[in-house]
Short mmCIF file of C-alpha atoms and ligand atoms in Angstrom, two decimals:
data_model
loop_
_atom_site.label_atom_id
_atom_site.label_comp_id
_atom_site.label_asym_id
_atom_site.label_seq_id
_atom_site.Cartn_x
_atom_site.Cartn_y
_atom_site.Cartn_z
CA UNK A 1 56.71 -53.29 37.65
CA UNK A 2 56.86 -57.08 37.30
CA UNK A 3 58.64 -56.77 33.98
CA UNK A 4 62.34 -57.38 34.15
CA UNK A 5 62.13 -59.28 37.42
CA UNK A 6 64.12 -62.51 37.43
CA UNK A 7 62.31 -65.39 39.10
CA UNK A 8 64.34 -68.25 40.51
CA UNK A 9 63.07 -70.61 37.77
CA UNK A 10 64.12 -68.21 35.02
CA UNK A 11 67.48 -67.70 36.70
CA UNK A 12 68.12 -71.44 37.01
CA UNK A 13 67.07 -72.22 33.47
CA UNK A 14 69.51 -69.56 32.24
CA UNK A 15 72.36 -70.65 34.52
CA UNK A 16 71.93 -74.32 33.66
CA UNK A 17 71.14 -74.08 29.95
CA UNK A 18 73.00 -76.84 28.13
CA UNK A 19 73.14 -80.58 28.72
CA UNK A 20 69.89 -82.44 29.45
CA UNK A 21 70.56 -83.38 33.02
CA UNK A 22 71.36 -79.74 33.78
CA UNK A 23 67.71 -79.03 32.97
CA UNK A 24 66.84 -81.77 35.48
CA UNK A 25 68.99 -80.04 38.08
CA UNK A 26 67.10 -76.79 37.47
CA UNK A 27 63.80 -78.67 37.81
CA UNK A 28 64.93 -80.29 41.07
CA UNK A 29 65.93 -76.94 42.53
CA UNK A 30 62.53 -75.55 41.56
CA UNK A 31 60.94 -78.48 43.47
CA UNK A 32 63.09 -77.52 46.46
CA UNK A 33 61.78 -73.94 46.24
CA UNK A 34 58.22 -75.31 46.35
CA UNK A 35 59.01 -77.09 49.63
CA UNK A 36 60.68 -73.97 50.97
CA UNK A 37 57.53 -71.94 50.24
CA UNK A 38 55.42 -74.49 52.13
CA UNK A 39 57.81 -74.35 55.10
CA UNK A 40 57.81 -70.53 54.95
CA UNK A 41 54.00 -70.55 55.13
CA UNK A 42 54.05 -72.86 58.18
CA UNK A 43 56.72 -70.91 60.06
CA UNK A 44 54.97 -67.60 59.31
CA UNK A 45 51.74 -68.77 60.96
CA UNK A 46 53.52 -69.10 64.30
CA UNK A 47 51.29 -70.08 67.20
CA UNK A 48 48.17 -69.66 64.99
CA UNK A 49 49.13 -72.63 62.84
CA UNK A 50 49.32 -75.16 65.67
CA UNK A 51 52.81 -76.11 64.45
CA UNK A 52 54.83 -75.00 67.48
CA UNK A 53 56.21 -77.24 70.22
CA UNK A 54 57.86 -80.63 70.43
CA UNK A 55 56.66 -84.00 69.28
CA UNK A 56 58.27 -85.88 72.14
CA UNK A 57 60.25 -88.04 69.69
CA UNK A 58 64.01 -88.02 69.13
CA UNK A 59 65.97 -88.10 65.89
CA UNK A 60 69.00 -90.33 65.34
CA UNK A 61 71.20 -87.72 66.97
CA UNK A 62 69.27 -87.80 70.23
CA UNK A 63 67.71 -84.38 69.61
CA UNK A 64 64.06 -83.83 70.52
CA UNK A 65 62.11 -83.32 67.32
CA UNK A 66 59.91 -80.27 67.00
CA UNK A 67 56.64 -80.60 65.09
CA UNK A 68 58.07 -78.27 62.47
CA UNK A 69 61.24 -80.39 62.08
CA UNK A 70 59.06 -83.29 61.02
CA UNK A 71 56.61 -81.27 58.92
CA UNK A 72 59.47 -79.54 57.08
CA UNK A 73 61.09 -82.90 56.44
CA UNK A 74 57.82 -84.17 54.94
CA UNK A 75 57.47 -81.03 52.81
CA UNK A 76 60.94 -81.57 51.31
CA UNK A 77 60.31 -85.24 50.62
CA UNK A 78 56.86 -84.77 49.10
CA UNK A 79 58.03 -81.93 46.92
CA UNK A 80 61.07 -83.73 45.52
CA UNK A 81 60.33 -87.47 45.42
CA UNK A 82 57.81 -87.71 42.58
CA UNK A 83 59.39 -86.05 39.56
CA UNK A 84 61.99 -88.59 38.42
CA UNK A 85 64.74 -86.13 39.33
CA UNK A 86 66.27 -87.72 42.45
CA UNK A 87 67.83 -91.13 42.90
CA UNK A 88 67.60 -90.74 46.67
CA UNK A 89 67.35 -88.33 49.57
CA UNK A 90 68.81 -88.12 53.06
CA UNK A 91 67.87 -85.82 55.91
CA UNK A 92 68.92 -84.79 59.39
CA UNK A 93 65.58 -86.12 60.60
CA UNK A 94 65.94 -89.63 59.13
CA UNK A 95 68.35 -92.24 60.51
CA UNK A 96 68.92 -93.79 57.08
CA UNK A 97 68.50 -92.41 53.55
CA UNK A 98 64.83 -92.12 52.56
CA UNK A 99 63.45 -95.20 50.78
CA UNK A 100 62.09 -93.71 47.56
CA UNK A 101 58.72 -95.41 46.79
CA UNK A 102 58.94 -97.85 43.90
CA UNK A 103 56.36 -96.11 41.74
CA UNK A 104 58.56 -93.05 41.27
CA UNK A 105 61.09 -92.88 38.47
CA UNK A 106 64.73 -92.54 39.49
CA UNK A 107 66.74 -89.48 38.51
CA UNK A 108 70.42 -88.57 38.51
CA UNK A 109 70.63 -86.58 41.75
CA UNK A 110 70.94 -87.11 45.47
CA UNK A 111 69.36 -84.48 47.69
CA UNK A 112 70.62 -84.15 51.26
CA UNK A 113 69.06 -81.65 53.63
CA UNK A 114 68.53 -80.15 57.05
CA UNK A 115 64.79 -79.44 56.78
CA UNK A 116 64.73 -76.96 59.65
CA UNK A 117 67.95 -75.44 60.89
CA UNK A 118 67.98 -73.64 64.23
CA UNK A 119 64.81 -75.34 65.36
CA UNK A 120 65.41 -74.37 69.00
CA UNK A 121 64.44 -70.89 67.79
CA UNK A 122 61.00 -71.82 66.46
CA UNK A 123 59.09 -71.40 69.68
CA UNK A 124 60.68 -68.00 70.38
CA UNK A 125 59.95 -66.58 66.90
CA UNK A 126 63.58 -66.15 65.83
CA UNK A 127 64.78 -66.88 62.29
CA UNK A 128 65.16 -70.50 61.20
CA UNK A 129 66.06 -72.01 57.83
CA UNK A 130 66.41 -74.99 55.50
CA UNK A 131 69.78 -76.15 54.13
CA UNK A 132 70.24 -78.42 51.10
CA UNK A 133 73.01 -80.04 49.09
CA UNK A 134 72.80 -81.77 45.70
CA UNK A 135 75.18 -84.51 44.52
CA UNK A 136 75.10 -86.32 41.20
CA UNK A 137 74.98 -90.13 41.10
CA UNK A 138 78.14 -91.40 39.44
CA UNK A 139 76.65 -94.76 38.46
CA UNK A 140 73.35 -96.44 37.66
CA UNK A 141 71.25 -98.31 40.22
CA UNK A 142 69.78 -97.66 43.65
CA UNK A 143 72.00 -95.39 45.74
CA UNK A 144 74.13 -97.05 48.40
CA UNK A 145 75.58 -95.30 51.44
CA UNK A 146 78.87 -94.72 49.60
CA UNK A 147 77.03 -92.61 47.01
CA UNK A 148 76.11 -90.12 49.74
CA UNK A 149 79.53 -90.08 51.41
CA UNK A 150 81.23 -87.76 48.94
CA UNK A 151 83.31 -84.69 49.71
CA UNK A 152 81.64 -81.29 49.43
CA UNK A 153 83.74 -80.42 46.39
CA UNK A 154 81.53 -82.82 44.41
CA UNK A 155 78.32 -80.90 45.17
CA UNK A 156 76.63 -79.68 41.99
CA UNK A 157 74.36 -77.28 43.84
CA UNK A 158 73.77 -76.09 47.38
CA UNK A 159 71.67 -73.53 49.16
CA UNK A 160 69.59 -72.46 52.08
CA UNK A 161 66.36 -70.68 52.81
CA UNK A 162 66.01 -68.28 55.70
CA UNK A 163 62.61 -67.71 57.26
CA UNK A 164 63.20 -64.27 58.71
CA UNK A 165 61.31 -60.97 58.45
CA UNK A 166 61.51 -61.77 54.73
CA UNK A 167 61.91 -65.30 53.41
CA UNK A 168 65.01 -65.55 51.27
CA UNK A 169 66.62 -68.30 49.24
CA UNK A 170 70.36 -68.27 48.66
CA UNK A 171 71.85 -70.77 46.24
CA UNK A 172 74.75 -71.74 44.05
CA UNK A 173 75.22 -74.11 41.13
CA UNK A 174 78.95 -73.42 41.15
CA UNK A 175 78.64 -70.07 39.36
CA UNK A 176 78.60 -67.63 42.26
CA UNK A 177 76.19 -67.24 45.16
CA UNK A 178 72.87 -65.54 44.52
CA UNK A 179 70.02 -64.41 46.78
CA UNK A 180 66.28 -64.36 46.07
CA UNK A 181 63.47 -62.82 48.11
CA UNK A 182 60.02 -64.38 48.34
CA UNK A 183 57.28 -62.14 46.99
CA UNK A 184 54.48 -63.56 49.14
CA UNK A 185 51.58 -62.05 47.18
CA UNK A 186 52.77 -63.58 43.92
CA UNK A 187 54.43 -66.67 45.38
CA UNK A 188 57.72 -66.31 43.49
CA UNK A 189 61.30 -65.99 44.57
CA UNK A 190 62.78 -62.93 42.85
CA UNK A 191 66.49 -62.36 42.30
CA UNK A 192 67.37 -59.49 44.65
CA UNK A 193 71.00 -60.20 45.60
CA UNK A 194 72.97 -61.36 42.54
CA UNK A 195 76.64 -62.29 42.94
CA UNK A 196 77.00 -61.95 46.69
CA UNK A 197 80.57 -61.26 47.81
CA UNK A 198 81.86 -61.57 51.38
CA UNK A 199 84.35 -58.87 52.36
CA UNK A 200 87.78 -60.42 53.01
CA UNK A 201 88.25 -58.52 56.25
CA UNK A 202 85.88 -58.17 59.15
CA UNK A 203 85.62 -57.15 62.78
CA UNK A 204 82.61 -59.31 63.63
CA UNK A 205 82.58 -62.91 64.86
CA UNK A 206 79.92 -65.41 65.91
CA UNK A 207 80.51 -68.22 68.39
CA UNK A 208 78.62 -69.73 71.32
CA UNK A 209 80.87 -68.34 74.03
CA UNK A 210 79.33 -70.53 76.74
CA UNK A 211 81.55 -73.34 75.41
CA UNK A 212 84.77 -71.33 75.78
CA UNK A 213 86.32 -73.58 78.41
CA UNK A 214 85.91 -76.58 76.09
CA UNK A 215 87.55 -75.03 73.00
CA UNK A 216 91.01 -75.88 71.74
CA UNK A 217 93.79 -73.33 72.47
CA UNK A 218 93.95 -71.87 68.92
CA UNK A 219 90.26 -70.91 69.09
CA UNK A 220 90.65 -69.59 72.63
CA UNK A 221 93.60 -67.52 71.41
CA UNK A 222 91.66 -66.11 68.44
CA UNK A 223 88.61 -65.15 70.50
CA UNK A 224 90.67 -63.71 73.36
CA UNK A 225 92.57 -61.51 70.91
CA UNK A 226 89.32 -60.29 69.35
CA UNK A 227 87.84 -59.57 72.76
CA UNK A 228 90.95 -57.64 73.80
CA UNK A 229 90.08 -55.24 70.98
CA UNK A 230 92.08 -52.02 70.63
CA UNK A 231 94.16 -52.82 73.70
CA UNK A 232 95.32 -56.22 72.40
CA UNK A 233 97.32 -57.78 69.55
CA UNK A 234 94.62 -57.06 66.97
CA UNK A 235 94.65 -53.31 67.67
CA UNK A 236 90.97 -52.86 66.87
CA UNK A 237 87.61 -53.59 68.49
CA UNK A 238 85.49 -56.57 67.44
CA UNK A 239 81.76 -57.15 67.68
CA UNK A 240 79.98 -60.45 68.47
CA UNK A 241 76.69 -62.01 67.38
CA UNK A 242 75.13 -65.44 68.05
CA UNK A 243 71.66 -66.31 66.77
CA UNK A 244 71.83 -70.12 67.27
CA UNK A 245 70.49 -70.63 63.74
CA UNK A 246 73.44 -71.29 61.47
CA UNK A 247 71.51 -70.02 58.45
CA UNK A 248 70.80 -66.70 60.16
CA UNK A 249 74.41 -66.22 61.26
CA UNK A 250 75.63 -67.22 57.79
CA UNK A 251 73.14 -64.92 56.10
CA UNK A 252 74.42 -61.94 58.08
CA UNK A 253 77.97 -62.87 57.04
CA UNK A 254 76.94 -62.99 53.37
CA UNK A 255 75.33 -59.58 53.70
CA UNK A 256 78.07 -57.71 55.55
CA UNK A 257 81.01 -60.00 56.33
CA UNK A 258 82.05 -61.68 59.54
CA UNK A 259 82.98 -65.16 60.64
CA UNK A 260 81.04 -68.03 62.18
CA UNK A 261 82.64 -70.69 64.35
CA UNK A 262 81.34 -73.91 65.82
CA UNK A 263 84.71 -75.43 66.64
CA UNK A 264 85.66 -78.82 67.97
CA UNK A 265 85.24 -78.89 71.74
CA UNK A 266 85.78 -81.31 74.56
CA UNK A 267 82.28 -81.01 76.04
CA UNK A 268 81.37 -84.38 74.56
CA UNK A 269 84.54 -86.16 73.45
CA UNK A 270 82.51 -88.45 71.18
CA UNK A 271 81.61 -85.45 68.99
CA UNK A 272 84.23 -83.70 66.88
CA UNK A 273 81.96 -80.68 66.50
CA UNK A 274 78.29 -79.70 66.62
CA UNK A 275 77.37 -79.28 62.97
CA UNK A 276 76.82 -82.06 60.48
CA UNK A 277 79.12 -82.34 57.47
CA UNK A 278 76.77 -83.52 54.74
CA UNK A 279 73.77 -81.25 55.18
CA UNK A 280 75.09 -78.27 57.15
CA UNK A 281 78.84 -77.71 56.70
CA UNK A 282 79.17 -78.80 53.05
CA UNK A 283 76.31 -76.83 51.50
CA UNK A 284 77.06 -73.73 53.56
CA UNK A 285 80.77 -74.20 52.79
CA UNK A 286 80.04 -74.18 49.04
CA UNK A 287 77.80 -71.10 49.35
CA UNK A 288 80.52 -69.27 51.31
CA UNK A 289 83.35 -70.22 48.94
CA UNK A 290 81.28 -69.25 45.91
CA UNK A 291 80.87 -65.82 47.54
CA UNK A 292 84.64 -65.42 47.96
CA UNK A 293 84.79 -66.54 51.60
CA UNK A 294 86.51 -69.53 53.18
CA UNK A 295 85.19 -72.57 55.07
CA UNK A 296 87.50 -74.67 57.21
CA UNK A 297 87.63 -77.11 60.09
CA UNK A 298 90.62 -75.09 61.30
CA UNK A 299 92.90 -77.77 59.87
CA UNK A 300 91.33 -78.60 56.50
CA UNK A 301 89.12 -77.05 53.86
CA UNK A 302 85.61 -78.30 54.71
CA UNK A 303 84.81 -79.20 51.10
CA UNK A 304 87.78 -81.61 51.06
CA UNK A 305 86.76 -83.62 54.12
CA UNK A 306 86.02 -87.23 53.14
CA UNK A 307 82.74 -88.15 54.86
CA UNK A 308 82.62 -91.40 56.80
CA UNK A 309 79.01 -91.45 57.91
CA UNK A 310 75.72 -89.78 57.03
CA UNK A 311 75.32 -87.77 60.23
CA UNK A 312 79.02 -87.11 60.84
CA UNK A 313 79.88 -83.88 62.65
CA UNK A 314 82.77 -81.52 61.90
CA UNK A 315 84.31 -78.42 63.40
CA UNK A 316 83.21 -75.40 61.33
CA UNK A 317 84.82 -71.98 60.82
CA UNK A 318 83.69 -69.90 57.89
CA UNK A 319 83.26 -66.43 56.47
CA UNK A 320 85.64 -63.59 55.69
CA UNK A 321 88.75 -65.09 54.15
CA UNK A 322 91.52 -63.31 56.02
CA UNK A 323 90.10 -64.18 59.43
CA UNK A 324 89.62 -67.86 58.50
CA UNK A 325 93.22 -67.96 57.24
CA UNK A 326 94.33 -66.49 60.55
CA UNK A 327 92.40 -69.19 62.44
CA UNK A 328 94.03 -71.88 60.28
CA UNK A 329 97.44 -70.38 61.06
CA UNK A 330 96.68 -70.44 64.79
CA UNK A 331 95.81 -74.15 64.47
CA UNK A 332 99.05 -74.85 62.55
CA UNK A 333 101.11 -72.92 65.08
CA UNK A 334 99.47 -74.77 67.94
CA UNK A 335 99.82 -78.21 66.31
CA UNK A 336 103.51 -77.64 65.60
CA UNK A 337 104.16 -76.14 69.05
CA UNK A 338 105.26 -72.88 67.43
CA UNK A 339 102.86 -70.50 69.07
CA UNK A 340 103.83 -68.67 72.21
CA UNK A 341 102.09 -70.08 75.31
CA UNK A 342 98.59 -68.69 75.32
CA UNK A 343 98.16 -65.92 77.89
CA UNK A 344 94.85 -64.16 78.40
CA UNK A 345 95.05 -60.56 77.12
CA UNK A 346 93.73 -59.42 80.51
CA UNK A 347 97.18 -60.17 81.88
CA UNK A 348 99.24 -58.57 79.15
CA UNK A 349 101.16 -55.34 79.68
CA UNK A 350 98.75 -53.06 77.85
CA UNK A 351 95.77 -54.33 79.86
CA UNK A 352 94.09 -53.37 83.05
CA UNK A 353 95.92 -56.01 85.09
CA UNK A 354 99.24 -55.86 83.21
CA UNK A 355 102.51 -55.43 85.06
CA UNK A 356 104.35 -53.97 82.12
CA UNK A 357 106.03 -57.26 81.20
CA UNK A 358 104.98 -58.66 77.81
CA UNK A 359 103.88 -62.29 77.85
P1 AHG B 401 69.51 -77.89 64.09
O1 AHG B 401 68.41 -77.03 64.65
O2 AHG B 401 69.30 -78.26 62.65
O3 AHG B 401 69.85 -79.09 64.96
O4 AHG B 401 70.86 -77.01 64.02
C1 AHG B 401 71.17 -76.10 65.02
C2 AHG B 401 72.62 -75.76 64.90
C3 AHG B 401 72.91 -74.48 64.17
O5 AHG B 401 71.88 -73.95 63.44
C4 AHG B 401 73.32 -73.51 65.24
O6 AHG B 401 74.36 -72.68 64.81
C5 AHG B 401 73.76 -74.38 66.38
O7 AHG B 401 73.13 -75.60 66.21
C6 AHG B 401 73.38 -73.79 67.71
O8 AHG B 401 73.95 -74.56 68.69
P2 AHG B 401 73.94 -74.11 70.23
O9 AHG B 401 72.54 -74.32 70.72
O10 AHG B 401 74.94 -75.04 70.85
O11 AHG B 401 74.37 -72.66 70.30
MN1 MN B 402 70.88 -77.52 61.52
MN1 MN B 403 67.56 -79.23 61.71
#
């Protein structure tokens, strides 16, 4: 029964066979899986583990830290700092890059992560995850901030774990996107979803609709058209989902298609979006592109955005290619003043309140 099963270590060794530092990359990713297993064990204990609730502290972004945010951060650091594989690490939960203790050898890679994504869902027992991105140092010496501020196209690996009914790990080293399921009895991630592909078309979208009044017109137009369904411009019905854990929404999209949006909004003008470029948008963007999907800010490919700061936020739209291209077109049309004035589908001629005159 066990024969013929591909563990994540075997898979990585095979995918990265070749140059020496590729073996180091495989070893680093195996260290990441060790942290992910520790986090999976903590999340699975729920209220019995004493890990639920808040710490009362805030991270650099002004978000209240949950106990599990901090414990997951420690699990990632402890699992990856010792092996001479990383030159440095940065995390959502740390203001500055982690200061790697002097006694540990330095490696070639930078690991950037969101230790627990969707942490508002912990206390209500809804799926959460871990997101990670790996960059390669381009020079010798201790990493400086500029070494971390590199566009997503330079990532050499990226992935996420989802702690759901099953714990899964989804990763890419630039050769497709592959999914592994944790066999809890044996403690191994087993390749169960090789070569994931996102359908190019979809009728499902995910967005936090409570922010609708703050969105830009192209996003309002897109969502209004989807909601108008069969009676509107799109001529077919759409379905919505919103889990409030990016990993969980993204995982659904990898499994059956769909799009996810956390667009720019005017709720807090100081923030150009909700999600962070380096450890949320970039790794998920690479995973999505490697599965044949698209990832955009609405105006630019996410992986081409030049980062300016460690915790920088970006607008995010990703998933099924044809819908993301449509969203980009709506942004272009809006920016160039080409689109017709936006009129809610409720007031168009084919709708309930229409007067027969097309807007
Ligand atoms: P984190 O828990 O790491 O701060 O990230 C939460 C993110 C993302 O996972 C999710 O899609 C989004 O925030 C949910 O935001 P809202 O609560 O505004 O819906
Ligand atoms: Mn997150
Ligand atoms: Mn987080």
